[in-house]
PDB file of C-alpha atoms and ligand atoms in Angstrom:
ATOM      1  CA  UNK A1071     -12.019   2.410 -18.995  1.00 64.00           C
ATOM      2  CA  UNK A1072      -8.694  -0.438 -19.734  1.00 82.00           C
ATOM      3  CA  UNK A1073      -4.866  -0.126 -19.026  1.00 90.00           C
ATOM      4  CA  UNK A1074      -2.418  -0.329 -21.950  1.00 90.00           C
ATOM      5  CA  UNK A1075      -1.021  -3.071 -19.582  1.00 96.00           C
ATOM      6  CA  UNK A1076      -2.523  -5.949 -16.826  1.00 97.00           C
ATOM      7  CA  UNK A1077      -2.471  -4.422 -13.177  1.00 98.00           C
ATOM      8  CA  UNK A1078      -2.654  -7.358 -10.172  1.00 98.00           C
ATOM      9  CA  UNK A1079      -4.386  -5.757  -7.410  1.00 98.00           C
ATOM     10  CA  UNK A1080      -3.241  -6.369  -4.295  1.00 98.00           C
ATOM     11  CA  UNK A1081      -4.990  -4.817  -0.968  1.00 98.00           C
ATOM     12  CA  UNK A1082      -5.330  -5.900   3.003  1.00 96.00           C
ATOM     13  CA  UNK A1083      -4.595  -4.942   5.908  1.00 94.00           C
ATOM     14  CA  UNK A1084      -2.179  -4.436   8.243  1.00 90.00           C
ATOM     15  CA  UNK A1085       0.649  -6.921   8.215  1.00 91.00           C
ATOM     16  CA  UNK A1086      -1.305  -9.616   6.020  1.00 95.00           C
ATOM     17  CA  UNK A1087       1.351 -10.513   4.281  1.00 95.00           C
ATOM     18  CA  UNK A1088       0.598  -9.270   1.027  1.00 96.00           C
ATOM     19  CA  UNK A1089       3.983  -6.924   0.237  1.00 96.00           C
ATOM     20  CA  UNK A1090       5.885 -10.447   0.166  1.00 96.00           C
ATOM     21  CA  UNK A1091       3.919 -12.116  -1.751  1.00 98.00           C
ATOM     22  CA  UNK A1092       3.441  -9.170  -3.861  1.00 98.00           C
ATOM     23  CA  UNK A1093       6.985  -8.932  -4.374  1.00 98.00           C
ATOM     24  CA  UNK A1094       7.021 -12.697  -5.269  1.00 98.00           C
ATOM     25  CA  UNK A1095       4.369 -12.745  -7.787  1.00 98.00           C
ATOM     26  CA  UNK A1096       5.725  -9.632  -9.383  1.00 98.00           C
ATOM     27  CA  UNK A1097       9.581 -11.522  -9.291  1.00 98.00           C
ATOM     28  CA  UNK A1098       7.408 -14.645 -10.812  1.00 97.00           C
ATOM     29  CA  UNK A1099       5.473 -13.017 -13.733  1.00 98.00           C
ATOM     30  CA  UNK A1100       8.213 -10.441 -14.367  1.00 98.00           C
ATOM     31  CA  UNK A1101       5.982  -7.588 -13.710  1.00 98.00           C
ATOM     32  CA  UNK A1102       7.304  -4.708 -11.697  1.00 98.00           C
ATOM     33  CA  UNK A1103       6.398  -4.411  -8.008  1.00 98.00           C
ATOM     34  CA  UNK A1104       4.493  -1.500  -6.413  1.00 98.00           C
ATOM     35  CA  UNK A1105       4.471  -0.750  -2.318  1.00 98.00           C
ATOM     36  CA  UNK A1106       1.779   1.987  -2.240  1.00 98.00           C
ATOM     37  CA  UNK A1107       1.671   2.015   1.477  1.00 97.00           C
ATOM     38  CA  UNK A1108       4.741   3.624   1.297  1.00 98.00           C
ATOM     39  CA  UNK A1109       4.198   5.723  -0.659  1.00 98.00           C
ATOM     40  CA  UNK A1110       1.458   6.893   1.920  1.00 97.00           C
ATOM     41  CA  UNK A1111       5.257   6.490   4.007  1.00 97.00           C
ATOM     42  CA  UNK A1112       7.582   8.722   2.057  1.00 98.00           C
ATOM     43  CA  UNK A1113       3.971  11.677   2.546  1.00 97.00           C
ATOM     44  CA  UNK A1114       4.147  10.794   6.123  1.00 97.00           C
ATOM     45  CA  UNK A1115       7.919  11.068   6.600  1.00 97.00           C
ATOM     46  CA  UNK A1116       7.991  14.279   5.166  1.00 97.00           C
ATOM     47  CA  UNK A1117       5.153  16.110   6.919  1.00 97.00           C
ATOM     48  CA  UNK A1118       6.944  14.946   9.915  1.00 97.00           C
ATOM     49  CA  UNK A1119      10.711  15.889   8.093  1.00 95.00           C
ATOM     50  CA  UNK A1120       8.706  20.004   7.524  1.00 95.00           C
ATOM     51  CA  UNK A1121       7.248  19.521  11.619  1.00 96.00           C
ATOM     52  CA  UNK A1122       4.320  19.969  11.038  1.00 96.00           C
ATOM     53  CA  UNK A1123       1.220  18.273  13.267  1.00 96.00           C
ATOM     54  CA  UNK A1124       0.068  15.223  10.826  1.00 95.00           C
ATOM     55  CA  UNK A1125      -3.318  15.589  13.663  1.00 93.00           C
ATOM     56  CA  UNK A1126      -3.328  19.154  11.497  1.00 95.00           C
ATOM     57  CA  UNK A1127      -5.323  18.581   8.111  1.00 94.00           C
ATOM     58  CA  UNK A1128      -5.010  22.359   7.662  1.00 95.00           C
ATOM     59  CA  UNK A1129      -1.380  22.232   8.644  1.00 96.00           C
ATOM     60  CA  UNK A1130      -0.704  18.976   6.346  1.00 95.00           C
ATOM     61  CA  UNK A1131      -2.417  19.939   3.040  1.00 94.00           C
ATOM     62  CA  UNK A1132      -0.559  22.997   2.677  1.00 93.00           C
ATOM     63  CA  UNK A1133       3.080  20.795   3.762  1.00 92.00           C
ATOM     64  CA  UNK A1134       2.174  18.107   1.137  1.00 92.00           C
ATOM     65  CA  UNK A1135       0.479  20.389  -1.831  1.00 89.00           C
ATOM     66  CA  UNK A1136       4.173  20.792  -3.607  1.00 85.00           C
ATOM     67  CA  UNK A1137       5.855  17.398  -2.463  1.00 90.00           C
ATOM     68  CA  UNK A1138       7.827  16.139  -5.576  1.00 92.00           C
ATOM     69  CA  UNK A1139       7.219  12.680  -5.586  1.00 94.00           C
ATOM     70  CA  UNK A1140       8.750  10.134  -8.130  1.00 96.00           C
ATOM     71  CA  UNK A1141       9.450   7.034  -8.406  1.00 96.00           C
ATOM     72  CA  UNK A1142      11.735   5.143 -10.289  1.00 96.00           C
ATOM     73  CA  UNK A1143      12.647   1.339 -10.575  1.00 97.00           C
ATOM     74  CA  UNK A1144      15.044  -0.482  -9.065  1.00 96.00           C
ATOM     75  CA  UNK A1145      15.646  -3.754  -9.435  1.00 96.00           C
ATOM     76  CA  UNK A1146      11.336  -4.180 -10.754  1.00 97.00           C
ATOM     77  CA  UNK A1147      10.351  -2.276  -8.070  1.00 98.00           C
ATOM     78  CA  UNK A1148       9.493   1.277  -7.531  1.00 98.00           C
ATOM     79  CA  UNK A1149      11.705   3.358  -5.191  1.00 97.00           C
ATOM     80  CA  UNK A1150      10.325   6.162  -3.355  1.00 97.00           C
ATOM     81  CA  UNK A1151      12.300   9.389  -3.225  1.00 97.00           C
ATOM     82  CA  UNK A1152      10.612  13.360  -2.484  1.00 95.00           C
ATOM     83  CA  UNK A1153      11.921  16.406  -3.757  1.00 91.00           C
ATOM     84  CA  UNK A1154      15.332  13.710  -5.278  1.00 92.00           C
ATOM     85  CA  UNK A1155      15.282  12.013  -1.795  1.00 93.00           C
ATOM     86  CA  UNK A1156      15.366   7.486  -1.897  1.00 95.00           C
ATOM     87  CA  UNK A1157      13.933   7.241   1.268  1.00 97.00           C
ATOM     88  CA  UNK A1158      15.417   4.120   3.026  1.00 97.00           C
ATOM     89  CA  UNK A1159      13.527   0.983   4.787  1.00 94.00           C
ATOM     90  CA  UNK A1160      13.958   2.855   7.766  1.00 95.00           C
ATOM     91  CA  UNK A1161      12.581   6.224   6.608  1.00 96.00           C
ATOM     92  CA  UNK A1162       9.162   4.538   5.920  1.00 97.00           C
ATOM     93  CA  UNK A1163       8.986   1.386   8.929  1.00 92.00           C
ATOM     94  CA  UNK A1164      10.038   4.494  11.839  1.00 94.00           C
ATOM     95  CA  UNK A1165       8.116   4.621  14.568  1.00 91.00           C
ATOM     96  CA  UNK A1166       6.413   8.319  14.075  1.00 95.00           C
ATOM     97  CA  UNK A1167       5.970   7.041  10.548  1.00 96.00           C
ATOM     98  CA  UNK A1168       3.975   3.943  11.675  1.00 90.00           C
ATOM     99  CA  UNK A1169       1.714   5.575  14.294  1.00 91.00           C
ATOM    100  CA  UNK A1170       0.852   8.769  12.143  1.00 95.00           C
ATOM    101  CA  UNK A1171      -0.156   7.299   8.237  1.00 94.00           C
ATOM    102  CA  UNK A1172      -3.278   6.770   8.703  1.00 91.00           C
ATOM    103  CA  UNK A1173      -4.108  10.401   9.934  1.00 93.00           C
ATOM    104  CA  UNK A1174      -2.361  11.326   6.659  1.00 95.00           C
ATOM    105  CA  UNK A1175      -3.969   9.286   4.082  1.00 94.00           C
ATOM    106  CA  UNK A1176      -7.575   9.776   4.960  1.00 92.00           C
ATOM    107  CA  UNK A1177      -7.075  13.056   3.807  1.00 95.00           C
ATOM    108  CA  UNK A1178      -8.883  13.797   0.412  1.00 95.00           C
ATOM    109  CA  UNK A1179      -6.515  15.662  -1.004  1.00 94.00           C
ATOM    110  CA  UNK A1180      -3.331  13.795   0.084  1.00 95.00           C
ATOM    111  CA  UNK A1181      -5.565  10.301  -1.582  1.00 96.00           C
ATOM    112  CA  UNK A1182      -5.804  12.177  -5.120  1.00 95.00           C
ATOM    113  CA  UNK A1183      -2.810  13.751  -5.407  1.00 95.00           C
ATOM    114  CA  UNK A1184      -1.620   9.465  -4.845  1.00 97.00           C
ATOM    115  CA  UNK A1185      -3.821   7.607  -7.118  1.00 97.00           C
ATOM    116  CA  UNK A1186      -3.540   9.835  -9.640  1.00 96.00           C
ATOM    117  CA  UNK A1187       0.785   9.525  -9.655  1.00 96.00           C
ATOM    118  CA  UNK A1188      -0.450   5.111  -9.238  1.00 98.00           C
ATOM    119  CA  UNK A1189      -2.585   5.745 -12.066  1.00 97.00           C
ATOM    120  CA  UNK A1190       0.336   7.318 -14.381  1.00 97.00           C
ATOM    121  CA  UNK A1191       2.779   4.115 -13.245  1.00 97.00           C
ATOM    122  CA  UNK A1192       0.963   1.048 -15.530  1.00 96.00           C
ATOM    123  CA  UNK A1193       2.547   3.411 -17.971  1.00 95.00           C
ATOM    124  CA  UNK A1194       5.963   1.785 -17.372  1.00 93.00           C
ATOM    125  CA  UNK A1195       4.436  -1.790 -18.699  1.00 97.00           C
ATOM    126  CA  UNK A1196       2.954  -4.793 -16.084  1.00 98.00           C
ATOM    127  CA  UNK A1197       2.643  -4.005 -12.913  1.00 98.00           C
ATOM    128  CA  UNK A1198       1.308  -5.980  -9.331  1.00 98.00           C
ATOM    129  CA  UNK A1199       0.032  -3.482  -7.163  1.00 98.00           C
ATOM    130  CA  UNK A1200      -0.794  -3.579  -4.011  1.00 98.00           C
ATOM    131  CA  UNK A1201      -2.548  -1.145  -0.678  1.00 97.00           C
ATOM    132  CA  UNK A1202      -5.206  -0.767   0.500  1.00 96.00           C
ATOM    133  CA  UNK A1203      -7.952   0.036  -2.498  1.00 97.00           C
ATOM    134  CA  UNK A1204      -5.957  -0.809  -4.969  1.00 98.00           C
ATOM    135  CA  UNK A1205      -8.600  -2.268  -6.450  1.00 98.00           C
ATOM    136  CA  UNK A1206     -11.051  -0.942  -5.417  1.00 97.00           C
ATOM    137  CA  UNK A1207     -10.549   2.881  -6.971  1.00 97.00           C
ATOM    138  CA  UNK A1208      -7.505   3.044  -8.058  1.00 98.00           C
ATOM    139  CA  UNK A1209      -7.767   0.571 -10.866  1.00 98.00           C
ATOM    140  CA  UNK A1210     -11.519  -0.903 -10.704  1.00 97.00           C
ATOM    141  CA  UNK A1211     -11.378  -2.013 -14.324  1.00 96.00           C
ATOM    142  CA  UNK A1212      -8.362  -4.619 -13.111  1.00 97.00           C
ATOM    143  CA  UNK A1213     -10.019  -8.121 -13.852  1.00 97.00           C
ATOM    144  CA  UNK A1214      -6.701  -9.253 -10.865  1.00 97.00           C
ATOM    145  CA  UNK A1215      -8.125  -8.864  -8.082  1.00 98.00           C
ATOM    146  CA  UNK A1216      -6.384 -10.496  -5.143  1.00 98.00           C
ATOM    147  CA  UNK A1217      -7.343  -9.940  -1.582  1.00 98.00           C
ATOM    148  CA  UNK A1218      -5.571 -11.008   1.229  1.00 98.00           C
ATOM    149  CA  UNK A1219      -6.051 -11.209   4.353  1.00 97.00           C
ATOM    150  CA  UNK A1220      -5.084 -12.721   8.059  1.00 95.00           C
ATOM    151  CA  UNK A1221      -6.028 -12.766  11.798  1.00 93.00           C
ATOM    152  CA  UNK A1222      -5.688 -10.552  13.827  1.00 89.00           C
ATOM    153  CA  UNK A1223      -3.425 -12.414  16.328  1.00 90.00           C
ATOM    154  CA  UNK A1224      -1.017 -13.687  13.341  1.00 92.00           C
ATOM    155  CA  UNK A1225      -0.213 -10.462  11.630  1.00 91.00           C
ATOM    156  CA  UNK A1226       0.192  -8.809  14.909  1.00 87.00           C
ATOM    157  CA  UNK A1227       2.447 -11.414  15.569  1.00 88.00           C
ATOM    158  CA  UNK A1228       4.691 -11.571  12.391  1.00 86.00           C
ATOM    159  CA  UNK A1229       4.455  -7.390  13.067  1.00 81.00           C
ATOM    160  CA  UNK A1230       6.472  -7.587  16.283  1.00 81.00           C
ATOM    161  CA  UNK A1231       8.427 -10.409  14.419  1.00 83.00           C
ATOM    162  CA  UNK A1232       9.274  -7.848  12.436  1.00 76.00           C
ATOM    163  CA  UNK A1233      11.005  -5.388  15.014  1.00 71.00           C
ATOM    164  CA  UNK A1234       7.154  -3.137  15.117  1.00 69.00           C
ATOM    165  CA  UNK A1235       5.492  -2.650  17.596  1.00 64.00           C
ATOM    166  CA  UNK A1236       2.837  -0.101  16.171  1.00 64.00           C
ATOM    167  CA  UNK A1237      -0.732  -0.292  16.678  1.00 76.00           C
ATOM    168  CA  UNK A1238      -2.155  -2.688  13.707  1.00 81.00           C
ATOM    169  CA  UNK A1239      -5.673  -3.094  14.964  1.00 81.00           C
ATOM    170  CA  UNK A1240      -5.874   1.119  15.701  1.00 84.00           C
ATOM    171  CA  UNK A1241      -4.703   0.877  12.065  1.00 83.00           C
ATOM    172  CA  UNK A1242      -7.108  -1.284  10.533  1.00 85.00           C
ATOM    173  CA  UNK A1243      -9.816   0.566  12.155  1.00 88.00           C
ATOM    174  CA  UNK A1244      -8.967   3.843  10.994  1.00 88.00           C
ATOM    175  CA  UNK A1245      -8.238   2.686   7.660  1.00 87.00           C
ATOM    176  CA  UNK A1246     -11.704   0.535   7.106  1.00 91.00           C
ATOM    177  CA  UNK A1247     -13.463   3.987   9.015  1.00 91.00           C
ATOM    178  CA  UNK A1248     -11.891   6.244   6.844  1.00 91.00           C
ATOM    179  CA  UNK A1249     -14.788   8.834   4.308  1.00 92.00           C
ATOM    180  CA  UNK A1250     -12.443   8.229   1.672  1.00 92.00           C
ATOM    181  CA  UNK A1251     -11.568   5.192  -0.335  1.00 93.00           C
ATOM    182  CA  UNK A1252     -11.833   2.884   3.683  1.00 93.00           C
ATOM    183  CA  UNK A1253     -10.409  -0.284   3.060  1.00 93.00           C
ATOM    184  CA  UNK A1254     -12.644  -3.223   1.639  1.00 95.00           C
ATOM    185  CA  UNK A1255     -12.948  -6.193  -0.201  1.00 97.00           C
ATOM    186  CA  UNK A1256     -13.021  -5.521  -3.781  1.00 97.00           C
ATOM    187  CA  UNK A1257     -16.315  -6.612  -6.320  1.00 96.00           C
ATOM    188  CA  UNK A1258     -15.090  -9.491  -7.609  1.00 96.00           C
ATOM    189  CA  UNK A1259     -11.428  -9.995  -5.970  1.00 98.00           C
ATOM    190  CA  UNK A1260     -10.332 -13.508  -4.775  1.00 98.00           C
ATOM    191  CA  UNK A1261      -9.909 -13.318  -0.952  1.00 98.00           C
ATOM    192  CA  UNK A1262      -7.056 -15.873  -0.071  1.00 98.00           C
ATOM    193  CA  UNK A1263      -6.653 -16.084   3.993  1.00 97.00           C
ATOM    194  CA  UNK A1264      -2.586 -16.148   5.083  1.00 97.00           C
ATOM    195  CA  UNK A1265      -3.243 -16.671   8.721  1.00 97.00           C
ATOM    196  CA  UNK A1266      -1.802 -20.731   8.606  1.00 96.00           C
ATOM    197  CA  UNK A1267       0.061 -21.157   5.115  1.00 97.00           C
ATOM    198  CA  UNK A1268       3.190 -20.263   3.499  1.00 97.00           C
ATOM    199  CA  UNK A1269       3.942 -17.488   1.667  1.00 97.00           C
ATOM    200  CA  UNK A1270       4.907 -20.222  -1.260  1.00 98.00           C
ATOM    201  CA  UNK A1271       1.890 -21.159  -0.734  1.00 98.00           C
ATOM    202  CA  UNK A1272      -0.216 -18.012  -1.048  1.00 98.00           C
ATOM    203  CA  UNK A1273       2.408 -17.076  -4.295  1.00 98.00           C
ATOM    204  CA  UNK A1274       0.466 -19.904  -5.670  1.00 98.00           C
ATOM    205  CA  UNK A1275      -2.589 -19.371  -5.040  1.00 98.00           C
ATOM    206  CA  UNK A1276      -2.495 -15.876  -6.461  1.00 98.00           C
ATOM    207  CA  UNK A1277      -0.644 -17.137  -9.693  1.00 97.00           C
ATOM    208  CA  UNK A1278      -3.440 -19.878  -9.961  1.00 97.00           C
ATOM    209  CA  UNK A1279      -6.593 -17.385  -9.811  1.00 97.00           C
ATOM    210  CA  UNK A1280      -4.988 -15.026 -12.063  1.00 96.00           C
ATOM    211  CA  UNK A1281      -6.404 -15.726 -15.536  1.00 86.00           C
ATOM    212  CA  UNK A1282      -3.261 -13.992 -17.201  1.00 83.00           C
TER     213      UNK A1282
HETATM  214  O1   DC B 222       0.414  -1.456   3.650  1.00 87.95           O
HETATM  215  P1   DC B 222       1.145  -0.406   4.559  1.00 87.95           P
HETATM  216  O2   DC B 222       1.327  -0.670   5.939  1.00 87.95           O
HETATM  217  O3   DC B 222       2.623  -0.591   4.379  1.00 87.95           O
HETATM  218  O4   DC B 222       0.603   1.292   4.751  1.00 87.95           O
HETATM  219  C1   DC B 222       0.520   2.420   4.770  1.00 87.95           C
HETATM  220  C2   DC B 222      -0.654   2.741   5.352  1.00 87.95           C
HETATM  221  O5   DC B 222      -0.896   3.862   4.281  1.00 87.95           O
HETATM  222  C3   DC B 222      -2.183   1.988   5.454  1.00 87.95           C
HETATM  223  O6   DC B 222      -2.304   2.140   6.533  1.00 87.95           O
HETATM  224  C4   DC B 222      -3.512   3.180   4.872  1.00 87.95           C
HETATM  225  C5   DC B 222      -2.274   3.551   3.879  1.00 87.95           C
HETATM  226  N1   DC B 222      -2.836   2.525   2.541  1.00 87.95           N
HETATM  227  C6   DC B 222      -3.724   3.864   2.262  1.00 87.95           C
HETATM  228  O7   DC B 222      -4.794   4.292   2.330  1.00 87.95           O
HETATM  229  N2   DC B 222      -3.769   2.410   0.610  1.00 87.95           N
HETATM  230  C7   DC B 222      -3.292   2.725   0.405  1.00 87.95           C
HETATM  231  N3   DC B 222      -3.770   1.960  -1.224  1.00 87.95           N
HETATM  232  C8   DC B 222      -1.909   2.539   0.859  1.00 87.95           C
HETATM  233  C9   DC B 222      -1.739   2.640   1.975  1.00 87.95           C
END
């Protein structure tokens, strides 16, 4: 199944630098940038706002089944709105959301819902979409797949420099070991090790790997 516009898929573990790289690649190409982690974070934010225990799968399912999620494009990138409320970076990256998001992201119902929302976004035009399962599950037929990796030490120190103290090793463990759509290197992806190169070099490597 081909898509009406190209989709560059960028996957990788937490704090590998994939968001910064994806945003710049999208700007260079004039494509819309989609951060799917923010969609999982938005659902998590809504669950916490509703006072639901993120580890109580049944309660999460019923709290999320009727949530209205929208992804309006502002300045070349999608935002996340829940029930008409546009979420800020502070909402999406709070410590409670960091702690809970991997529990929410492993629920089949949540994933099916968000994967469907992500697939529809290709109607907007050419995309750079980043996450954990974009090349493996959301757009497996895309010929433009990138996987960004970095050592655990480098990723932990980048996350600390961003002012977050979340346990990325634990989040990665949950993301890689979950049954539904675990984080993997998608078939056909170009792997870029972003541990010891600059952001500009990483962007150049991505652009060089693409056959657009
Ligand atoms: O990219 P991020 O760290 O903001 O993602 C937050 C969480 O969302 C991450 O722990 C795993 C989950 N996620 C996912 O399961 N699938 C995606 N496509 C994107 C994120």
